[in-house]
């Protein structure tokens, strides 16, 4: 990015929520920015979705934090050679040699623009971001009760609900009935408004958590291989559209729960200790959705960063069923 793109006065970081495809300078494949703040250093990392997902970003953080790694000079030639090598290795590991790209399965990555979606957001709404601290103990207890219900009552031994499934189901139910909720590309689940509107009883949460678990289970290796085969030939990842989701419509629940958090894995080799917290930072608040942040088991808190319009956020905060699981809101 050019130097002028790194200048920001009203926010900690100038990295945009939705990088522009119109200007290549505003749509980097990878960017790192450090900002000195009171009490420490705020490090912002941006990785284009066509390069890697959150697991790939976690691996980059681990590599940057490796104290045993030997520093080396990086230039355009080295980066291009590395990119070609990694692309070849990724193809072999995923078995995509011989796998054909499927534009129908991955419309967001096709050359032709996707059909416009019906959105209830006009783009003029003012977004607001809050961090909800969920009580891990209550989440774990609810998960165990849900699994007991399925295994003992329904004899569904193949269904095992994780803590994330449970938390995602709770967040899904918290949205008011006039707000759409789904996920795109990676895992898609649907539920009737009548189901989402039921009280926070165990049977209702079990139903939503099961939908999340089954949606994740539908992501098969052939689907992943087809996606990689679609993106691999592209010289410029910005041509793969700006995202695998639409930024002005639909709720997306994203899990960052497995990001590294220890000093050894995520200290970035700066000698400042382990990161105190992780957040999605931006200046526009247009990427509406929920991000499940890395677990803080020592404090008994599981943070979720929620970005919605002010009106919908206010309704969410008034939901007594949701607030039973929440310890605090920041």
Tab-separated table of N, CA and C in Angstrom, residues 76-167:
chain	number	residue	atom	x	y	z
A	76	UNK	N	10.408	-8.826	-4.390
A	76	UNK	CA	9.327	-9.244	-5.274
A	76	UNK	C	9.607	-10.609	-5.889
A	77	UNK	N	10.845	-10.861	-6.275
A	77	UNK	CA	11.200	-12.132	-6.905
A	77	UNK	C	11.034	-13.298	-5.932
A	78	UNK	N	11.493	-13.109	-4.695
A	78	UNK	CA	11.376	-14.164	-3.686
A	78	UNK	C	9.909	-14.452	-3.378
A	79	UNK	N	9.103	-13.413	-3.229
A	79	UNK	CA	7.694	-13.588	-2.914
A	79	UNK	C	6.954	-14.315	-4.030
A	80	UNK	N	7.261	-13.974	-5.278
A	80	UNK	CA	6.602	-14.639	-6.401
A	80	UNK	C	7.004	-16.111	-6.463
A	81	UNK	N	8.286	-16.400	-6.224
A	81	UNK	CA	8.747	-17.788	-6.231
A	81	UNK	C	8.073	-18.580	-5.113
A	82	UNK	N	7.961	-17.975	-3.929
A	82	UNK	CA	7.296	-18.639	-2.811
A	82	UNK	C	5.823	-18.893	-3.120
A	83	UNK	N	5.182	-17.910	-3.726
A	83	UNK	CA	3.759	-18.051	-4.043
A	83	UNK	C	3.530	-19.191	-5.026
A	84	UNK	N	4.399	-19.296	-6.036
A	84	UNK	CA	4.266	-20.371	-7.017
A	84	UNK	C	4.511	-21.728	-6.369
A	85	UNK	N	5.518	-21.796	-5.486
A	85	UNK	CA	5.823	-23.049	-4.802
A	85	UNK	C	4.668	-23.475	-3.903
A	86	UNK	N	4.122	-22.536	-3.144
A	86	UNK	CA	3.023	-22.856	-2.246
A	86	UNK	C	1.769	-23.249	-3.017
A	87	UNK	N	1.529	-22.612	-4.142
A	87	UNK	CA	0.368	-22.949	-4.956
A	87	UNK	C	0.470	-24.375	-5.477
A	88	UNK	N	1.677	-24.758	-5.928
A	88	UNK	CA	1.889	-26.122	-6.413
A	88	UNK	C	1.719	-27.127	-5.283
A	89	UNK	N	2.309	-26.822	-4.124
A	89	UNK	CA	2.195	-27.730	-2.982
A	89	UNK	C	0.750	-27.863	-2.526
A	90	UNK	N	0.026	-26.755	-2.532
A	90	UNK	CA	-1.375	-26.776	-2.121
A	90	UNK	C	-2.199	-27.632	-3.075
A	91	UNK	N	-1.909	-27.533	-4.366
A	91	UNK	CA	-2.632	-28.325	-5.352
A	91	UNK	C	-2.402	-29.814	-5.129
A	92	UNK	N	-1.144	-30.184	-4.858
A	92	UNK	CA	-0.830	-31.594	-4.641
A	92	UNK	C	-1.496	-32.126	-3.377
A	93	UNK	N	-1.401	-31.358	-2.296
A	93	UNK	CA	-1.972	-31.803	-1.033
A	93	UNK	C	-3.486	-31.927	-1.109
A	94	UNK	N	-4.115	-31.031	-1.858
A	94	UNK	CA	-5.572	-31.040	-1.941
A	94	UNK	C	-6.086	-31.927	-3.064
A	95	UNK	N	-5.173	-32.441	-3.877
A	95	UNK	CA	-5.585	-33.325	-4.952
A	95	UNK	C	-6.343	-32.635	-6.052
A	96	UNK	N	-6.043	-31.354	-6.303
A	96	UNK	CA	-6.832	-30.628	-7.291
A	96	UNK	C	-6.292	-30.781	-8.706
A	97	UNK	N	-5.142	-31.437	-8.877
A	97	UNK	CA	-4.668	-31.671	-10.244
A	97	UNK	C	-5.664	-32.600	-10.923
A	98	UNK	N	-6.267	-32.133	-11.967
A	98	UNK	CA	-7.292	-32.912	-12.643
A	98	UNK	C	-8.689	-32.521	-12.208
A	99	UNK	N	-8.805	-31.774	-11.117
A	99	UNK	CA	-10.106	-31.284	-10.674
A	99	UNK	C	-10.436	-30.005	-11.429
A	100	UNK	N	-11.637	-29.925	-11.965
A	100	UNK	CA	-12.034	-28.762	-12.738
A	100	UNK	C	-12.712	-27.729	-11.845
A	101	UNK	N	-12.494	-26.479	-12.208
A	101	UNK	CA	-13.164	-25.399	-11.492
A	101	UNK	C	-14.659	-25.473	-11.743
A	102	UNK	N	-15.441	-25.121	-10.747
A	102	UNK	CA	-16.887	-25.162	-10.865
A	102	UNK	C	-17.464	-23.787	-10.563
A	103	UNK	N	-17.651	-22.939	-11.595
A	103	UNK	CA	-18.205	-21.596	-11.362
A	103	UNK	C	-19.577	-21.630	-10.712
A	104	UNK	N	-20.372	-22.694	-11.017
A	104	UNK	CA	-21.701	-22.777	-10.426
A	104	UNK	C	-21.633	-22.947	-8.915
A	105	UNK	N	-20.615	-23.684	-8.454
A	105	UNK	CA	-20.472	-23.922	-7.020
A	105	UNK	C	-19.848	-22.738	-6.312
A	106	UNK	N	-19.089	-21.919	-7.049
A	106	UNK	CA	-18.381	-20.792	-6.447
A	106	UNK	C	-18.628	-19.537	-7.275
A	107	UNK	N	-19.869	-19.086	-7.272
A	107	UNK	CA	-20.229	-17.935	-8.105
A	107	UNK	C	-19.439	-16.693	-7.742
A	108	UNK	N	-19.035	-16.564	-6.492
A	108	UNK	CA	-18.319	-15.367	-6.063
A	108	UNK	C	-16.936	-15.280	-6.683
A	109	UNK	N	-16.420	-16.412	-7.195
A	109	UNK	CA	-15.082	-16.411	-7.759
A	109	UNK	C	-15.095	-16.438	-9.285
A	110	UNK	N	-16.267	-16.434	-9.909
A	110	UNK	CA	-16.339	-16.494	-11.353
A	110	UNK	C	-16.029	-15.131	-11.952
A	111	UNK	N	-15.681	-15.143	-13.238
A	111	UNK	CA	-15.311	-13.890	-13.905
A	111	UNK	C	-16.510	-12.962	-14.055
A	112	UNK	N	-17.689	-13.554	-14.308
A	112	UNK	CA	-18.874	-12.724	-14.464
A	112	UNK	C	-19.416	-12.341	-13.095
A	113	UNK	N	-19.938	-11.115	-12.950
A	113	UNK	CA	-20.441	-10.680	-11.644
A	113	UNK	C	-21.676	-11.471	-11.242
A	114	UNK	N	-21.810	-11.814	-9.951
A	114	UNK	CA	-22.980	-12.552	-9.492
A	114	UNK	C	-24.228	-11.685	-9.536
A	115	UNK	N	-25.377	-12.349	-9.587
A	115	UNK	CA	-26.640	-11.620	-9.605
A	115	UNK	C	-26.812	-10.863	-8.297
A	116	UNK	N	-27.345	-9.641	-8.360
A	116	UNK	CA	-27.517	-8.862	-7.128
A	116	UNK	C	-28.482	-9.540	-6.172
A	117	UNK	N	-28.167	-9.486	-4.871
A	117	UNK	CA	-29.009	-10.082	-3.859
A	117	UNK	C	-29.994	-9.048	-3.322
A	118	UNK	N	-31.129	-9.558	-2.856
A	118	UNK	CA	-32.093	-8.681	-2.213
A	118	UNK	C	-31.589	-8.354	-0.820
A	119	UNK	N	-31.396	-7.094	-0.543
A	119	UNK	CA	-30.842	-6.675	0.743
A	119	UNK	C	-31.827	-5.789	1.474
A	120	UNK	N	-31.896	-5.969	2.794
A	120	UNK	CA	-32.720	-5.092	3.597
A	120	UNK	C	-31.900	-3.927	4.134
A	121	UNK	N	-30.624	-3.854	3.764
A	121	UNK	CA	-29.755	-2.765	4.188
A	121	UNK	C	-29.534	-1.824	3.014
A	122	UNK	N	-29.655	-0.539	3.234
A	122	UNK	CA	-29.552	0.434	2.147
A	122	UNK	C	-28.140	0.961	1.969
A	123	UNK	N	-27.257	0.671	2.919
A	123	UNK	CA	-25.907	1.214	2.864
A	123	UNK	C	-25.790	2.536	3.596
A	124	UNK	N	-26.926	3.083	4.054
A	124	UNK	CA	-26.922	4.353	4.771
A	124	UNK	C	-27.006	4.156	6.287
A	125	UNK	N	-27.174	2.882	6.722
A	125	UNK	CA	-27.270	2.624	8.147
A	125	UNK	C	-25.931	2.881	8.830
A	126	UNK	N	-26.002	3.254	10.089
A	126	UNK	CA	-24.793	3.462	10.880
A	126	UNK	C	-24.504	2.183	11.649
A	127	UNK	N	-23.371	1.565	11.364
A	127	UNK	CA	-23.019	0.329	12.033
A	127	UNK	C	-22.409	0.587	13.400
A	128	UNK	N	-22.553	-0.376	14.283
A	128	UNK	CA	-21.971	-0.291	15.618
A	128	UNK	C	-21.395	-1.656	15.964
A	129	UNK	N	-20.269	-1.664	16.672
A	129	UNK	CA	-19.595	-2.910	17.015
A	129	UNK	C	-19.499	-3.040	18.529
A	130	UNK	N	-19.888	-4.192	19.053
A	130	UNK	CA	-19.795	-4.482	20.481
A	130	UNK	C	-19.115	-5.830	20.676
A	131	UNK	N	-18.462	-5.992	21.816
A	131	UNK	CA	-17.859	-7.273	22.175
A	131	UNK	C	-18.650	-7.854	23.335
A	132	UNK	N	-19.196	-9.049	23.134
A	132	UNK	CA	-19.973	-9.731	24.161
A	132	UNK	C	-19.098	-10.801	24.804
A	133	UNK	N	-18.966	-10.751	26.113
A	133	UNK	CA	-18.187	-11.758	26.827
A	133	UNK	C	-19.098	-12.856	27.333
A	134	UNK	N	-19.097	-14.020	26.663
A	134	UNK	CA	-19.959	-15.134	27.049
A	134	UNK	C	-19.292	-15.963	28.147
A	135	UNK	N	-20.095	-16.482	29.053
A	135	UNK	CA	-19.608	-17.313	30.143
A	135	UNK	C	-19.305	-18.712	29.609
A	136	UNK	N	-18.029	-19.087	29.586
A	136	UNK	CA	-17.636	-20.384	29.021
A	136	UNK	C	-18.279	-21.534	29.786
A	137	UNK	N	-18.358	-21.410	31.104
A	137	UNK	CA	-18.919	-22.493	31.918
A	137	UNK	C	-20.361	-22.785	31.522
A	138	UNK	N	-21.146	-21.731	31.311
A	138	UNK	CA	-22.546	-21.923	30.915
A	138	UNK	C	-22.625	-22.519	29.511
A	139	UNK	N	-21.748	-22.066	28.599
A	139	UNK	CA	-21.726	-22.619	27.240
A	139	UNK	C	-21.410	-24.110	27.286
A	140	UNK	N	-20.407	-24.494	28.071
A	140	UNK	CA	-20.015	-25.903	28.176
A	140	UNK	C	-21.136	-26.735	28.794
A	141	UNK	N	-21.794	-26.215	29.820
A	141	UNK	CA	-22.898	-26.940	30.443
A	141	UNK	C	-24.046	-27.142	29.462
A	142	UNK	N	-24.352	-26.103	28.702
A	142	UNK	CA	-25.419	-26.208	27.702
A	142	UNK	C	-25.054	-27.222	26.632
A	143	UNK	N	-23.800	-27.219	26.202
A	143	UNK	CA	-23.334	-28.187	25.201
A	143	UNK	C	-23.520	-29.612	25.699
A	144	UNK	N	-23.126	-29.875	26.949
A	144	UNK	CA	-23.251	-31.227	27.502
A	144	UNK	C	-24.711	-31.649	27.584
A	145	UNK	N	-25.592	-30.732	27.980
A	145	UNK	CA	-27.014	-31.066	28.071
A	145	UNK	C	-27.599	-31.356	26.692
A	146	UNK	N	-27.168	-30.580	25.683
A	146	UNK	CA	-27.655	-30.814	24.320
A	146	UNK	C	-27.199	-32.179	23.820
A	147	UNK	N	-25.932	-32.518	24.031
A	147	UNK	CA	-25.429	-33.816	23.583
A	147	UNK	C	-26.122	-34.958	24.305
A	148	UNK	N	-26.418	-34.781	25.591
A	148	UNK	CA	-27.146	-35.807	26.341
A	148	UNK	C	-28.526	-36.022	25.741
A	149	UNK	N	-29.174	-34.911	25.361
A	149	UNK	CA	-30.510	-35.019	24.761
A	149	UNK	C	-30.455	-35.829	23.467
A	150	UNK	N	-29.474	-35.534	22.602
A	150	UNK	CA	-29.391	-36.237	21.324
A	150	UNK	C	-28.972	-37.684	21.498
A	151	UNK	N	-28.008	-37.941	22.374
A	151	UNK	CA	-27.472	-39.295	22.505
A	151	UNK	C	-28.415	-40.213	23.280
A	152	UNK	N	-29.046	-39.678	24.326
A	152	UNK	CA	-29.887	-40.520	25.177
A	152	UNK	C	-31.344	-40.531	24.737
A	153	UNK	N	-31.888	-39.348	24.397
A	153	UNK	CA	-33.307	-39.259	24.078
A	153	UNK	C	-33.598	-39.645	22.637
A	154	UNK	N	-32.806	-39.117	21.698
A	154	UNK	CA	-33.082	-39.332	20.285
A	154	UNK	C	-32.234	-40.438	19.678
A	155	UNK	N	-31.276	-40.957	20.433
A	155	UNK	CA	-30.393	-42.027	19.969
A	155	UNK	C	-29.673	-41.634	18.681
A	156	UNK	N	-29.248	-40.371	18.589
A	156	UNK	CA	-28.484	-39.890	17.434
A	156	UNK	C	-27.010	-39.847	17.820
A	157	UNK	N	-26.379	-41.005	17.809
A	157	UNK	CA	-24.988	-41.093	18.241
A	157	UNK	C	-24.035	-40.399	17.270
A	158	UNK	N	-24.465	-40.205	16.026
A	158	UNK	CA	-23.572	-39.594	15.034
A	158	UNK	C	-23.503	-38.076	15.172
A	159	UNK	N	-24.426	-37.496	15.932
A	159	UNK	CA	-24.443	-36.047	16.119
A	159	UNK	C	-23.752	-35.702	17.435
A	160	UNK	N	-22.658	-34.939	17.339
A	160	UNK	CA	-21.984	-34.468	18.550
A	160	UNK	C	-21.810	-32.960	18.428
A	161	UNK	N	-22.474	-32.241	19.291
A	161	UNK	CA	-22.479	-30.786	19.251
A	161	UNK	C	-21.236	-30.246	19.953
A	162	UNK	N	-20.507	-29.351	19.275
A	162	UNK	CA	-19.334	-28.725	19.881
A	162	UNK	C	-19.745	-27.444	20.600
A	163	UNK	N	-18.811	-26.879	21.368
A	163	UNK	CA	-19.096	-25.618	22.056
A	163	UNK	C	-19.364	-24.503	21.047
A	164	UNK	N	-18.644	-24.528	19.906
A	164	UNK	CA	-18.882	-23.512	18.881
A	164	UNK	C	-20.280	-23.656	18.282
A	165	UNK	N	-20.719	-24.898	18.013
A	165	UNK	CA	-22.071	-25.105	17.489
A	165	UNK	C	-23.102	-24.493	18.430
A	166	UNK	N	-22.886	-24.726	19.718
A	166	UNK	CA	-23.807	-24.208	20.727
A	166	UNK	C	-23.807	-22.679	20.734
A	167	UNK	N	-22.619	-22.083	20.717
A	167	UNK	CA	-22.517	-20.620	20.731
A	167	UNK	C	-23.108	-20.015	19.465
